[in-house]
Amino acid sequence: MGGGGRWIDPHKHPEVRAWCAANQVDLVFLPTYASWLNWIEAEFAAVRYFALNGTDHRSHAEQDAAIGDYIRWRNQHAKPKTAFATGSKIRHPDYPFQAA
């Protein structure tokens, strides 16, 4: 993204920033290779645990139904995640991440 061949990180692009501000979305910048900090990774683990592990679905449609059933159940019981790392330097896009 960006003009003149200059790359702009999609999450830092002005249009993305504007959309986030208008929709009350906070971007939380995580270090590379830190999936344990990423909440969506925990959700994927739960889908695997509750809908896939130890199963022998006879078709993709059956597997899709199991995943859909879990997601519908999860969404009915979901609560907003708030106050994640408020005031932490990790919330700022200029935080200098280092990967080993």
PDB file of C-alpha atoms in Angstrom:
ATOM      1  CA  MET A   1       0.000   0.000   0.000  1.00  0.00           C
ATOM      2  CA  GLY A   2       1.065   3.559  -0.396  1.00  0.00           C
ATOM      3  CA  GLY A   3       2.133   5.756  -3.243  1.00  0.00           C
ATOM      4  CA  GLY A   4       5.407   5.963  -5.068  1.00  0.00           C
ATOM      5  CA  GLY A   5       6.407   2.399  -4.315  1.00  0.00           C
ATOM      6  CA  ARG A   6       6.559   3.081  -0.576  1.00  0.00           C
ATOM      7  CA  TRP A   7       5.080   0.258   1.515  1.00  0.00           C
ATOM      8  CA  ILE A   8       2.663   1.175   4.300  1.00  0.00           C
ATOM      9  CA  ASP A   9       1.756  -1.540   6.787  1.00  0.00           C
ATOM     10  CA  PRO A  10      -1.956  -2.244   6.130  1.00  0.00           C
ATOM     11  CA  HIS A  11      -2.778  -1.904   9.824  1.00  0.00           C
ATOM     12  CA  LYS A  12      -1.203   1.544   9.915  1.00  0.00           C
ATOM     13  CA  HIS A  13      -2.807   2.767   6.688  1.00  0.00           C
ATOM     14  CA  PRO A  14      -4.833   5.971   7.209  1.00  0.00           C
ATOM     15  CA  GLU A  15      -8.016   4.384   5.831  1.00  0.00           C
ATOM     16  CA  VAL A  16      -7.728   1.467   8.261  1.00  0.00           C
ATOM     17  CA  ARG A  17      -6.998   3.850  11.141  1.00  0.00           C
ATOM     18  CA  ALA A  18     -10.026   5.961  10.222  1.00  0.00           C
ATOM     19  CA  TRP A  19     -12.294   2.899  10.040  1.00  0.00           C
ATOM     20  CA  CYS A  20     -11.047   1.702  13.428  1.00  0.00           C
ATOM     21  CA  ALA A  21     -11.671   5.108  15.001  1.00  0.00           C
ATOM     22  CA  ALA A  22     -15.180   5.300  13.503  1.00  0.00           C
ATOM     23  CA  ASN A  23     -16.040   1.783  14.682  1.00  0.00           C
ATOM     24  CA  GLN A  24     -14.468   1.915  18.142  1.00  0.00           C
ATOM     25  CA  VAL A  25     -11.852  -0.707  17.259  1.00  0.00           C
ATOM     26  CA  ASP A  26      -8.465  -0.695  18.986  1.00  0.00           C
ATOM     27  CA  LEU A  27      -5.626  -2.325  17.126  1.00  0.00           C
ATOM     28  CA  VAL A  28      -3.214  -4.134  19.409  1.00  0.00           C
ATOM     29  CA  PHE A  29       0.158  -4.688  17.786  1.00  0.00           C
ATOM     30  CA  LEU A  30       1.698  -7.985  18.813  1.00  0.00           C
ATOM     31  CA  PRO A  31       5.221  -9.243  18.312  1.00  0.00           C
ATOM     32  CA  THR A  32       5.843 -11.685  15.502  1.00  0.00           C
ATOM     33  CA  TYR A  33       5.772 -15.275  16.763  1.00  0.00           C
ATOM     34  CA  ALA A  34       3.712 -14.391  19.844  1.00  0.00           C
ATOM     35  CA  SER A  35       0.533 -16.309  19.097  1.00  0.00           C
ATOM     36  CA  TRP A  36      -0.016 -16.786  22.833  1.00  0.00           C
ATOM     37  CA  LEU A  37      -0.767 -13.035  23.016  1.00  0.00           C
ATOM     38  CA  ASN A  38      -3.303 -13.183  20.192  1.00  0.00           C
ATOM     39  CA  TRP A  39      -6.839 -13.804  21.509  1.00  0.00           C
ATOM     40  CA  ILE A  40      -8.022 -15.251  18.221  1.00  0.00           C
ATOM     41  CA  GLU A  41      -5.462 -18.050  18.578  1.00  0.00           C
ATOM     42  CA  ALA A  42      -7.219 -19.160  21.761  1.00  0.00           C
ATOM     43  CA  GLU A  43     -10.520 -19.185  19.884  1.00  0.00           C
ATOM     44  CA  PHE A  44      -9.020 -21.370  17.143  1.00  0.00           C
ATOM     45  CA  ALA A  45      -7.675 -23.737  19.803  1.00  0.00           C
ATOM     46  CA  ALA A  46     -11.172 -23.990  21.289  1.00  0.00           C
ATOM     47  CA  VAL A  47     -12.683 -24.790  17.885  1.00  0.00           C
ATOM     48  CA  ARG A  48     -10.123 -27.548  17.424  1.00  0.00           C
ATOM     49  CA  TYR A  49     -10.771 -28.922  20.916  1.00  0.00           C
ATOM     50  CA  PHE A  50     -14.578 -28.831  20.855  1.00  0.00           C
ATOM     51  CA  ALA A  51     -15.336 -29.475  17.182  1.00  0.00           C
ATOM     52  CA  LEU A  52     -12.433 -31.387  15.667  1.00  0.00           C
ATOM     53  CA  ASN A  53     -10.218 -33.312  18.095  1.00  0.00           C
ATOM     54  CA  GLY A  54     -11.128 -36.957  18.488  1.00  0.00           C
ATOM     55  CA  THR A  55     -13.733 -36.826  15.738  1.00  0.00           C
ATOM     56  CA  ASP A  56     -14.095 -38.757  12.532  1.00  0.00           C
ATOM     57  CA  HIS A  57     -16.451 -36.654  10.431  1.00  0.00           C
ATOM     58  CA  ARG A  58     -17.778 -38.576   7.455  1.00  0.00           C
ATOM     59  CA  SER A  59     -17.830 -35.490   5.211  1.00  0.00           C
ATOM     60  CA  HIS A  60     -16.744 -31.889   5.026  1.00  0.00           C
ATOM     61  CA  ALA A  61     -20.389 -30.901   5.452  1.00  0.00           C
ATOM     62  CA  GLU A  62     -20.554 -32.792   8.752  1.00  0.00           C
ATOM     63  CA  GLN A  63     -17.316 -31.184   9.904  1.00  0.00           C
ATOM     64  CA  ASP A  64     -18.589 -27.769   8.819  1.00  0.00           C
ATOM     65  CA  ALA A  65     -21.786 -28.341  10.827  1.00  0.00           C
ATOM     66  CA  ALA A  66     -19.773 -29.237  13.952  1.00  0.00           C
ATOM     67  CA  ILE A  67     -17.667 -26.100  13.629  1.00  0.00           C
ATOM     68  CA  GLY A  68     -20.778 -23.993  12.990  1.00  0.00           C
ATOM     69  CA  ASP A  69     -22.543 -25.469  16.024  1.00  0.00           C
ATOM     70  CA  TYR A  70     -19.578 -24.606  18.243  1.00  0.00           C
ATOM     71  CA  ILE A  71     -19.262 -21.057  16.872  1.00  0.00           C
ATOM     72  CA  ARG A  72     -22.989 -20.407  17.362  1.00  0.00           C
ATOM     73  CA  TRP A  73     -22.774 -21.705  20.947  1.00  0.00           C
ATOM     74  CA  ARG A  74     -19.653 -19.610  21.605  1.00  0.00           C
ATOM     75  CA  ASN A  75     -21.217 -16.452  20.194  1.00  0.00           C
ATOM     76  CA  GLN A  76     -24.308 -16.907  22.381  1.00  0.00           C
ATOM     77  CA  HIS A  77     -22.069 -17.084  25.465  1.00  0.00           C
ATOM     78  CA  ALA A  78     -19.490 -14.463  24.456  1.00  0.00           C
ATOM     79  CA  LYS A  79     -18.675 -11.406  26.519  1.00  0.00           C
ATOM     80  CA  PRO A  80     -16.716  -8.407  25.224  1.00  0.00           C
ATOM     81  CA  LYS A  81     -13.003  -8.431  25.855  1.00  0.00           C
ATOM     82  CA  THR A  82     -12.112  -5.073  27.345  1.00  0.00           C
ATOM     83  CA  ALA A  83      -9.184  -3.332  28.980  1.00  0.00           C
ATOM     84  CA  PHE A  84      -6.517  -5.465  27.310  1.00  0.00           C
ATOM     85  CA  ALA A  85      -3.080  -4.095  28.228  1.00  0.00           C
ATOM     86  CA  THR A  86      -4.381  -0.558  28.725  1.00  0.00           C
ATOM     87  CA  GLY A  87      -1.503   1.867  29.086  1.00  0.00           C
ATOM     88  CA  SER A  88       0.984  -0.763  27.915  1.00  0.00           C
ATOM     89  CA  LYS A  89       3.660   0.190  25.429  1.00  0.00           C
ATOM     90  CA  ILE A  90       2.703  -2.918  23.436  1.00  0.00           C
ATOM     91  CA  ARG A  91      -0.496  -1.119  22.328  1.00  0.00           C
ATOM     92  CA  HIS A  92       1.480   1.483  20.385  1.00  0.00           C
ATOM     93  CA  PRO A  93       2.319   0.839  16.729  1.00  0.00           C
ATOM     94  CA  ASP A  94       5.849   2.202  17.159  1.00  0.00           C
ATOM     95  CA  TYR A  95       6.781  -0.403  19.779  1.00  0.00           C
ATOM     96  CA  PRO A  96      10.111  -1.921  18.634  1.00  0.00           C
ATOM     97  CA  PHE A  97       9.400  -5.651  18.460  1.00  0.00           C
ATOM     98  CA  GLN A  98      12.289  -8.050  18.164  1.00  0.00           C
ATOM     99  CA  ALA A  99      12.025 -11.653  17.107  1.00  0.00           C
ATOM    100  CA  ALA A 100      14.648 -14.139  18.175  1.00  0.00           C
TER     101      ALA A 100
END
